[in-house]
Short mmCIF file of C-alpha atoms in Angstrom, two decimals:
data_model
loop_
_atom_site.label_atom_id
_atom_site.label_comp_id
_atom_site.label_asym_id
_atom_site.label_seq_id
_atom_site.Cartn_x
_atom_site.Cartn_y
_atom_site.Cartn_z
CA UNK A 1 0.03 0.16 0.08
CA UNK A 2 1.32 3.41 -1.01
CA UNK A 3 1.75 6.23 1.54
CA UNK A 4 0.74 9.90 0.69
CA UNK A 5 1.84 13.05 2.80
CA UNK A 6 -0.34 16.27 2.37
CA UNK A 7 0.58 19.52 3.44
CA UNK A 8 -1.79 22.36 3.03
CA UNK A 9 -1.49 26.12 3.39
CA UNK A 10 -3.97 28.77 2.86
CA UNK A 11 -7.81 29.29 3.33
CA UNK A 12 -10.62 27.01 3.89
CA UNK A 13 -10.93 26.15 0.20
CA UNK A 14 -7.57 24.91 0.28
CA UNK A 15 -8.41 22.80 3.42
CA UNK A 16 -11.52 21.65 1.58
CA UNK A 17 -9.55 20.85 -1.51
CA UNK A 18 -7.09 18.67 0.71
CA UNK A 19 -10.00 16.67 2.14
CA UNK A 20 -11.03 16.03 -1.48
CA UNK A 21 -7.67 14.64 -2.41
CA UNK A 22 -7.58 12.64 0.83
CA UNK A 23 -10.79 11.03 0.26
CA UNK A 24 -10.26 10.46 -3.32
CA UNK A 25 -6.52 8.62 -2.87
CA UNK A 26 -7.64 6.89 0.39
CA UNK A 27 -10.95 5.48 -0.15
CA UNK A 28 -11.01 5.05 -3.95
CA UNK A 29 -7.73 4.22 -4.62
CA UNK A 30 -6.55 2.55 -1.77
CA UNK A 31 -3.58 4.87 -0.60
CA UNK A 32 -2.62 5.19 3.19
CA UNK A 33 -2.56 8.91 4.42
CA UNK A 34 0.87 9.42 6.19
CA UNK A 35 1.89 12.09 8.58
CA UNK A 36 5.39 11.66 8.29
CA UNK A 37 6.94 12.94 4.90
CA UNK A 38 10.21 10.74 5.45
CA UNK A 39 8.07 7.66 5.40
CA UNK A 40 5.85 8.28 2.62
CA UNK A 41 5.93 7.46 -1.29
CA UNK A 42 4.13 10.60 -2.38
CA UNK A 43 4.59 14.33 -1.06
CA UNK A 44 1.79 16.59 -2.10
CA UNK A 45 2.01 20.37 -1.32
CA UNK A 46 -1.28 22.06 -1.70
CA UNK A 47 -0.60 25.87 -1.97
CA UNK A 48 -1.77 29.35 -1.55
CA UNK A 49 -0.99 32.54 -3.04
CA UNK A 50 -2.82 35.10 -1.61
CA UNK A 51 0.55 36.79 0.27
CA UNK A 52 3.64 38.10 -0.77
CA UNK A 53 6.47 35.73 -1.35
CA UNK A 54 4.13 32.69 -1.32
CA UNK A 55 5.95 31.16 -4.16
CA UNK A 56 9.14 31.39 -2.13
CA UNK A 57 7.66 29.65 0.65
CA UNK A 58 6.73 26.78 -1.52
CA UNK A 59 10.45 26.65 -2.98
CA UNK A 60 11.73 26.52 0.55
CA UNK A 61 9.65 23.65 1.72
CA UNK A 62 10.26 21.75 -1.72
CA UNK A 63 14.05 22.21 -0.83
CA UNK A 64 13.56 20.36 2.21
CA UNK A 65 11.69 17.59 0.48
CA UNK A 66 14.59 17.44 -2.04
CA UNK A 67 16.72 15.99 0.76
CA UNK A 68 14.12 13.20 1.03
CA UNK A 69 14.04 12.49 -2.37
CA UNK A 70 17.91 12.43 -2.79
CA UNK A 71 17.79 9.35 -0.28
CA UNK A 72 14.66 7.74 -2.26
CA UNK A 73 14.27 8.92 -5.95
CA UNK A 74 11.29 6.78 -6.06
CA UNK A 75 9.25 9.45 -4.19
CA UNK A 76 6.87 11.35 -6.16
CA UNK A 77 6.59 14.91 -5.36
CA UNK A 78 3.21 16.86 -6.40
CA UNK A 79 2.52 20.50 -6.12
CA UNK A 80 -0.89 21.68 -6.35
CA UNK A 81 -3.03 24.88 -5.45
CA UNK A 82 -2.85 28.57 -6.44
CA UNK A 83 0.93 28.96 -6.42
CA UNK A 84 0.93 25.78 -8.97
CA UNK A 85 -1.45 27.62 -11.17
CA UNK A 86 0.39 30.78 -10.85
CA UNK A 87 3.84 29.73 -11.47
CA UNK A 88 3.26 26.86 -13.85
CA UNK A 89 6.48 25.48 -15.61
CA UNK A 90 8.46 27.82 -13.77
CA UNK A 91 8.41 25.32 -10.59
CA UNK A 92 9.74 22.54 -12.93
CA UNK A 93 12.72 25.06 -13.95
CA UNK A 94 13.52 25.97 -10.28
CA UNK A 95 12.95 22.48 -8.81
CA UNK A 96 13.39 19.77 -11.69
CA UNK A 97 12.80 17.09 -8.78
CA UNK A 98 9.15 17.78 -8.82
CA UNK A 99 6.94 15.22 -10.50
CA UNK A 100 3.49 16.82 -10.97
CA UNK A 101 1.90 20.19 -11.11
CA UNK A 102 -1.84 20.67 -10.69
CA UNK A 103 -4.30 23.28 -10.19
CA UNK A 104 -7.05 23.58 -7.85
CA UNK A 105 -9.60 22.55 -10.60
CA UNK A 106 -7.68 19.51 -11.71
CA UNK A 107 -6.97 17.82 -8.36
CA UNK A 108 -9.55 15.07 -8.94
CA UNK A 109 -6.69 13.98 -12.05
CA UNK A 110 -4.10 13.44 -9.46
CA UNK A 111 -4.46 9.63 -9.08
CA UNK A 112 -4.08 9.23 -13.15
CA UNK A 113 -1.22 11.69 -12.95
CA UNK A 114 0.80 9.69 -10.15
CA UNK A 115 0.03 6.45 -11.93
CA UNK A 116 1.64 8.16 -15.38
CA UNK A 117 4.80 9.23 -13.26
CA UNK A 118 5.17 5.62 -12.07
CA UNK A 119 4.97 4.32 -15.92
CA UNK A 120 7.85 6.89 -17.12
CA UNK A 121 10.26 9.58 -15.77
CA UNK A 122 8.42 12.44 -17.24
CA UNK A 123 6.81 15.28 -15.47
CA UNK A 124 3.11 16.05 -15.72
CA UNK A 125 1.36 19.43 -15.57
CA UNK A 126 -2.23 20.13 -15.69
CA UNK A 127 -3.32 23.71 -14.47
CA UNK A 128 -6.30 23.97 -16.51
CA UNK A 129 -9.70 25.12 -15.63
CA UNK A 130 -12.32 22.43 -16.42
CA UNK A 131 -15.24 24.30 -14.64
CA UNK A 132 -16.69 21.72 -12.09
CA UNK A 133 -15.37 18.63 -13.06
CA UNK A 134 -13.43 17.92 -9.77
CA UNK A 135 -16.87 17.96 -7.94
CA UNK A 136 -18.22 15.33 -10.06
CA UNK A 137 -15.36 12.98 -8.73
CA UNK A 138 -16.00 13.48 -5.10
CA UNK A 139 -15.58 10.57 -3.16
CA UNK A 140 -18.12 10.78 -0.21
CA UNK A 141 -17.11 9.06 3.04
CA UNK A 142 -17.52 9.37 6.87
CA UNK A 143 -15.97 12.61 8.01
CA UNK A 144 -14.54 13.07 11.46
CA UNK A 145 -15.96 15.76 13.87
CA UNK A 146 -19.33 17.31 13.76
CA UNK A 147 -18.60 20.57 11.84
CA UNK A 148 -17.83 20.24 8.05
CA UNK A 149 -17.12 22.63 5.00
CA UNK A 150 -18.78 22.25 1.78
CA UNK A 151 -17.63 24.29 -1.51
CA UNK A 152 -20.48 25.87 -3.40
CA UNK A 153 -18.75 27.85 -6.10
CA UNK A 154 -15.53 28.23 -7.64
CA UNK A 155 -13.71 31.43 -8.81
CA UNK A 156 -14.26 35.15 -8.61
CA UNK A 157 -15.30 37.77 -11.31
CA UNK A 158 -14.50 40.91 -9.04
CA UNK A 159 -10.83 41.51 -9.95
CA UNK A 160 -10.00 43.72 -7.08
CA UNK A 161 -6.78 45.48 -7.90
CA UNK A 162 -4.51 43.35 -5.21
CA UNK A 163 -6.08 39.94 -5.98
CA UNK A 164 -4.89 36.92 -7.75
CA UNK A 165 -7.65 34.70 -7.00
CA UNK A 166 -9.44 34.99 -10.53
CA UNK A 167 -6.18 34.29 -12.13
CA UNK A 168 -5.53 31.12 -10.09
CA UNK A 169 -8.98 29.78 -9.45
CA UNK A 170 -10.78 31.13 -12.42
CA UNK A 171 -14.09 32.68 -13.20
CA UNK A 172 -17.11 32.37 -10.82
CA UNK A 173 -19.13 29.09 -11.36
CA UNK A 174 -21.71 27.51 -9.21
CA UNK A 175 -22.01 24.09 -8.39
CA UNK A 176 -25.73 22.40 -9.09
CA UNK A 177 -27.95 22.84 -5.98
CA UNK A 178 -28.92 19.40 -5.76
CA UNK A 179 -25.24 18.27 -5.82
CA UNK A 180 -24.69 20.69 -2.93
CA UNK A 181 -27.89 19.37 -0.88
CA UNK A 182 -26.80 15.66 -1.69
CA UNK A 183 -23.24 16.01 -0.03
CA UNK A 184 -24.73 17.92 2.90
CA UNK A 185 -27.32 15.40 3.51
CA UNK A 186 -24.71 12.52 3.56
CA UNK A 187 -22.55 14.52 5.84
CA UNK A 188 -25.68 14.76 7.95
CA UNK A 189 -26.43 11.16 7.83
CA UNK A 190 -22.82 10.67 9.06
CA UNK A 191 -22.99 12.89 12.21
CA UNK A 192 -22.12 16.25 10.85
CA UNK A 193 -24.39 18.96 12.84
CA UNK A 194 -22.80 22.43 11.44
CA UNK A 195 -22.06 23.08 8.10
CA UNK A 196 -19.98 25.91 6.65
CA UNK A 197 -20.72 26.87 2.92
CA UNK A 198 -17.49 27.94 0.93
CA UNK A 199 -16.65 30.06 -1.86
CA UNK A 200 -14.73 33.16 -2.80
CA UNK A 201 -17.87 35.15 -2.97
CA UNK A 202 -20.71 32.82 -1.69
CA UNK A 203 -23.44 35.48 -2.16
CA UNK A 204 -22.89 35.45 -5.81
CA UNK A 205 -23.92 31.71 -5.89
CA UNK A 206 -26.49 31.09 -8.79
CA UNK A 207 -26.62 27.19 -8.96
CA UNK A 208 -28.74 25.52 -11.57
CA UNK A 209 -31.45 22.99 -10.39
CA UNK A 210 -32.66 19.64 -11.44
CA UNK A 211 -35.43 21.61 -13.66
CA UNK A 212 -32.95 24.04 -15.23
CA UNK A 213 -33.99 26.93 -12.95
CA UNK A 214 -31.53 29.23 -11.02
CA UNK A 215 -31.13 28.82 -7.30
CA UNK A 216 -29.79 31.89 -5.63
CA UNK A 217 -27.99 31.86 -2.23
CA UNK A 218 -30.79 32.94 -0.22
CA UNK A 219 -32.97 30.00 -1.55
CA UNK A 220 -30.05 27.66 -0.99
CA UNK A 221 -29.71 28.75 2.51
CA UNK A 222 -33.21 27.78 3.27
CA UNK A 223 -32.74 24.67 1.49
CA UNK A 224 -29.86 23.50 3.55
CA UNK A 225 -31.71 24.65 6.91
CA UNK A 226 -34.41 21.83 5.74
CA UNK A 227 -32.08 18.90 5.97
CA UNK A 228 -32.57 16.77 9.03
CA UNK A 229 -29.46 16.69 11.29
CA UNK A 230 -28.03 20.00 10.18
CA UNK A 231 -28.55 22.56 12.96
CA UNK A 232 -26.08 25.29 12.34
CA UNK A 233 -25.08 26.87 8.98
CA UNK A 234 -22.41 29.43 8.62
CA UNK A 235 -20.85 30.79 5.09
CA UNK A 236 -17.62 32.37 4.01
CA UNK A 237 -16.73 34.44 2.23
CA UNK A 238 -18.91 37.28 1.14
CA UNK A 239 -18.63 40.40 -0.94
CA UNK A 240 -20.55 43.55 0.24
CA UNK A 241 -21.27 44.52 -3.31
CA UNK A 242 -23.54 41.56 -3.65
CA UNK A 243 -24.95 41.21 -0.17
CA UNK A 244 -28.65 41.65 -1.32
CA UNK A 245 -31.78 42.09 0.60
CA UNK A 246 -32.71 38.59 -0.09
CA UNK A 247 -29.96 37.27 1.70
CA UNK A 248 -30.36 39.48 4.74
CA UNK A 249 -33.97 38.45 4.91
CA UNK A 250 -32.87 34.85 5.50
CA UNK A 251 -31.91 36.06 8.98
CA UNK A 252 -35.47 36.90 9.78
CA UNK A 253 -36.72 33.38 8.93
CA UNK A 254 -33.74 30.88 9.38
CA UNK A 255 -32.72 30.46 13.01
CA UNK A 256 -29.99 27.76 11.82
CA UNK A 257 -28.19 30.47 9.99
CA UNK A 258 -25.64 31.78 13.00
CA UNK A 259 -25.83 35.36 14.45
CA UNK A 260 -22.32 35.92 12.92
CA UNK A 261 -21.22 37.16 9.67
CA UNK A 262 -17.72 37.66 8.17
CA UNK A 263 -17.82 40.40 5.91
CA UNK A 264 -14.65 41.85 4.44
CA UNK A 265 -14.41 45.37 4.23
CA UNK A 266 -10.71 45.98 3.41
CA UNK A 267 -10.66 49.64 4.26
CA UNK A 268 -12.65 52.45 5.83
CA UNK A 269 -11.51 54.91 3.12
CA UNK A 270 -13.61 55.55 0.19
CA UNK A 271 -10.53 56.80 -1.86
CA UNK A 272 -8.59 53.35 -0.88
CA UNK A 273 -11.61 51.17 -1.73
CA UNK A 274 -11.94 53.00 -5.37
CA UNK A 275 -8.25 52.11 -5.72
CA UNK A 276 -8.72 48.55 -4.53
CA UNK A 277 -11.87 48.19 -7.01
CA UNK A 278 -14.09 47.07 -4.37
CA UNK A 279 -17.12 48.77 -6.22
CA UNK A 280 -18.91 49.78 -2.80
CA UNK A 281 -18.34 52.91 -0.43
CA UNK A 282 -18.13 52.68 3.48
CA UNK A 283 -21.74 54.02 3.51
CA UNK A 284 -23.10 51.12 1.46
CA UNK A 285 -21.42 48.90 3.59
CA UNK A 286 -22.96 50.55 6.81
CA UNK A 287 -26.23 50.15 5.13
CA UNK A 288 -25.95 46.59 4.77
CA UNK A 289 -24.76 46.40 8.78
CA UNK A 290 -27.83 48.26 9.75
CA UNK A 291 -30.15 46.10 7.62
CA UNK A 292 -28.62 42.91 9.26
CA UNK A 293 -29.04 44.14 12.81
CA UNK A 294 -32.51 45.05 12.07
CA UNK A 295 -33.05 41.53 10.85
CA UNK A 296 -30.94 39.92 13.79
CA UNK A 297 -30.50 42.24 16.53
CA UNK A 298 -27.61 40.29 18.16
CA UNK A 299 -25.63 39.65 15.01
CA UNK A 300 -21.86 40.21 15.25
CA UNK A 301 -19.44 41.11 12.60
CA UNK A 302 -16.00 40.36 11.71
CA UNK A 303 -14.08 41.61 8.68
CA UNK A 304 -10.96 41.61 6.57
CA UNK A 305 -8.74 44.77 6.40
CA UNK A 306 -5.43 45.23 4.39
CA UNK A 307 -3.23 48.22 5.83
CA UNK A 308 -0.85 50.15 3.78
CA UNK A 309 -2.37 49.79 0.52
CA UNK A 310 -0.75 51.74 -2.33
CA UNK A 311 -1.70 55.43 -1.91
CA UNK A 312 -2.99 55.05 1.68
CA UNK A 313 -2.23 58.19 3.86
CA UNK A 314 -2.19 58.55 7.48
CA UNK A 315 -5.81 60.03 7.23
CA UNK A 316 -7.17 56.99 5.05
CA UNK A 317 -5.76 55.08 7.78
CA UNK A 318 -7.28 56.91 10.57
CA UNK A 319 -10.71 56.65 8.71
CA UNK A 320 -10.59 52.91 8.75
CA UNK A 321 -9.79 53.01 12.45
CA UNK A 322 -12.84 55.35 12.93
CA UNK A 323 -14.91 53.08 10.71
CA UNK A 324 -13.88 50.01 12.75
CA UNK A 325 -15.26 51.86 16.12
CA UNK A 326 -18.37 52.95 14.07
CA UNK A 327 -19.40 49.21 13.15
CA UNK A 328 -18.04 47.72 16.38
CA UNK A 329 -16.47 44.88 14.61
CA UNK A 330 -16.12 41.89 16.86
CA UNK A 331 -12.84 40.37 15.37
CA UNK A 332 -10.91 40.38 11.97
CA UNK A 333 -8.29 38.94 9.72
CA UNK A 334 -5.78 41.99 9.19
CA UNK A 335 -2.46 41.84 6.97
CA UNK A 336 0.13 44.56 5.36
CA UNK A 337 -0.52 45.12 1.76
CA UNK A 338 1.25 42.11 -0.26
CA UNK A 339 2.25 42.83 -3.80
CA UNK A 340 1.18 40.09 -5.93
CA UNK A 341 2.62 39.77 -9.47
CA UNK A 342 0.18 40.56 -12.34
CA UNK A 343 -2.51 42.50 -10.30
CA UNK A 344 -3.15 46.18 -11.07
CA UNK A 345 -1.93 47.08 -7.51
CA UNK A 346 1.33 45.95 -8.22
CA UNK A 347 1.93 48.56 -10.78
CA UNK A 348 0.82 51.62 -8.20
CA UNK A 349 3.31 53.46 -6.62
CA UNK A 350 3.59 52.46 -3.00
CA UNK A 351 5.64 54.96 -0.95
CA UNK A 352 4.74 54.11 2.44
CA UNK A 353 7.40 52.75 4.48
CA UNK A 354 7.44 49.30 5.80
CA UNK A 355 7.83 50.27 9.27
CA UNK A 356 4.88 52.72 9.25
CA UNK A 357 2.61 50.00 7.69
CA UNK A 358 3.78 47.62 10.68
CA UNK A 359 2.77 50.33 13.20
CA UNK A 360 -0.73 50.95 11.24
CA UNK A 361 -1.13 47.12 11.68
CA UNK A 362 -0.27 46.86 15.16
CA UNK A 363 -2.77 49.96 15.95
CA UNK A 364 -5.65 48.27 14.03
CA UNK A 365 -5.18 44.90 15.58
CA UNK A 366 -5.10 46.59 18.98
CA UNK A 367 -8.24 48.41 18.37
CA UNK A 368 -9.97 45.07 17.25
CA UNK A 369 -8.82 42.96 20.17
CA UNK A 370 -10.23 45.74 22.53
CA UNK A 371 -13.70 45.49 20.55
CA UNK A 372 -13.27 41.74 20.73
CA UNK A 373 -12.92 41.66 24.36
CA UNK A 374 -15.91 43.91 25.13
CA UNK A 375 -18.04 41.62 23.10
CA UNK A 376 -16.55 38.54 25.08
CA UNK A 377 -17.49 40.55 28.59
CA UNK A 378 -20.79 41.15 27.20
CA UNK A 379 -21.48 37.31 27.19
CA UNK A 380 -20.81 37.09 31.07
CA UNK A 381 -23.87 35.07 32.45
CA UNK A 382 -25.57 34.63 29.15
CA UNK A 383 -26.68 31.44 28.16
CA UNK A 384 -25.16 30.15 24.90
CA UNK A 385 -25.86 27.11 22.77
CA UNK A 386 -22.73 25.20 22.42
CA UNK A 387 -21.96 22.49 19.58
CA UNK A 388 -19.57 20.28 21.79
CA UNK A 389 -16.77 19.19 19.52
CA UNK A 390 -14.47 17.23 21.78
CA UNK A 391 -11.98 17.10 24.53
CA UNK A 392 -10.47 20.63 25.48
CA UNK A 393 -6.85 20.73 23.89
CA UNK A 394 -5.70 22.51 26.96
CA UNK A 395 -7.24 20.46 29.71
CA UNK A 396 -8.38 16.56 29.18
CA UNK A 397 -10.52 16.98 32.13
CA UNK A 398 -12.85 19.50 30.28
CA UNK A 399 -14.74 19.63 27.21
CA UNK A 400 -14.75 22.10 24.35
CA UNK A 401 -17.24 23.25 21.99
CA UNK A 402 -18.22 26.84 20.06
CA UNK A 403 -20.87 29.53 20.07
CA UNK A 404 -22.53 30.88 17.39
CA UNK A 405 -20.08 33.76 17.34
CA UNK A 406 -17.48 31.53 16.99
CA UNK A 407 -15.87 31.45 20.54
CA UNK A 408 -14.16 28.65 22.05
CA UNK A 409 -15.78 27.62 25.20
CA UNK A 410 -14.34 25.12 27.78
CA UNK A 411 -16.40 23.47 30.38
CA UNK A 412 -16.75 20.16 32.70
CA UNK A 413 -18.97 17.76 31.34
CA UNK A 414 -19.77 14.07 30.31
CA UNK A 415 -18.13 12.95 27.12
CA UNK A 416 -21.51 11.48 26.04
CA UNK A 417 -22.04 15.14 25.18
CA UNK A 418 -19.79 15.34 22.36
CA UNK A 419 -21.24 15.89 18.85
CA UNK A 420 -24.53 17.65 20.70
CA UNK A 421 -25.82 20.89 21.21
CA UNK A 422 -26.16 21.74 25.02
CA UNK A 423 -26.83 25.19 27.08
CA UNK A 424 -23.89 26.64 29.00
CA UNK A 425 -24.01 29.66 31.30
CA UNK A 426 -20.76 31.85 30.61
CA UNK A 427 -18.77 32.11 33.76
CA UNK A 428 -15.42 33.65 32.34
CA UNK A 429 -14.71 35.75 29.45
CA UNK A 430 -10.97 36.21 27.79
CA UNK A 431 -10.46 37.77 24.24
CA UNK A 432 -11.15 34.78 22.09
CA UNK A 433 -12.12 32.09 24.55
CA UNK A 434 -14.79 31.47 27.03
CA UNK A 435 -15.55 29.22 30.29
CA UNK A 436 -18.85 27.79 30.76
CA UNK A 437 -21.21 25.68 33.05
CA UNK A 438 -23.69 23.48 32.05
CA UNK A 439 -27.35 24.28 32.67
CA UNK A 440 -29.05 21.46 34.36
#
């Protein structure tokens, strides 16, 4: 039995893709998944190119694997994901010991690529975009845990000036509605209680139905909520440009949809948003938040921010800080702007010193962390519904689960509670974690 080691970098889409590779190789082609690269026959690196110098990170990893291959020339090395699409043949040129290069849309071809390498010494590359072909090759199996992610669409049409996703994952294309519901139904039958719908821009979802109609994202959310066994629904990521009223209305009639939303803003300055080609204003973003609060008064919002984008002045940055306080974001993912080759932003003049960007990032993150702590303190004494996921990683005498707003809660309870929703009273509050007590 051949063994496979998979290393994954990047977003939840990459994690989902790696799970597809694992299921395919392990359950359909009888490979054994290994956790030790030195004892594996096949090494797979599933990559992300969203951050600066991502390709250098890939080549550093490949350099470490080269030492393993020098000891065993029969090892097959495969590179997939967004860096594979972005760099293509350049990977072979810089690392001629790599055998296979595949893209996010051709991962289902990996077993045949591996067989092809075994029959010859030639390298194989396929970074094409065969639309939704990979989903036709999903191998469904029992998934560990009680939460699962399901990809509902691929690609992005927005072409934000800083982003490589449209070039590495292709244009937006939605999976058929019935395929998604079938996958989630099987997960529910195998004990999954919480679903996270994935896509670069999920609210742009327009999937075909069996009767050749179009299912929009709002309708898909309601259909998923009707699946027996699924008691909590999340989704990521959204674009404010297409966060339409019909999606907001779902929050009024679908209690399984959590009272927590990740809605990337990127900047609180309209000037910078325009340079980013985000196609909305801060006022339009704020209008969405007000509508969401009217629909679900207890909703909490997280967001993404880019600091130090080309042209960002101190005044622009201060507008971002002021807007963060105004909206009262719960938490965020925030980064210093990354120069990505081939994007329009890479041609812009960037005259802000790196130390200044680091200073701004620290100010932003400290601002968000203070707000996160305030949100956590507001939960003290409240009753929260928790999906119990397992034993706490910090204390084996306690269990751990998550609230709707994605806080980890630890508490003393019975192992029989794992995989179930229980009510806890919050007794301690820290920035990102809580402690709770079971409600008898």
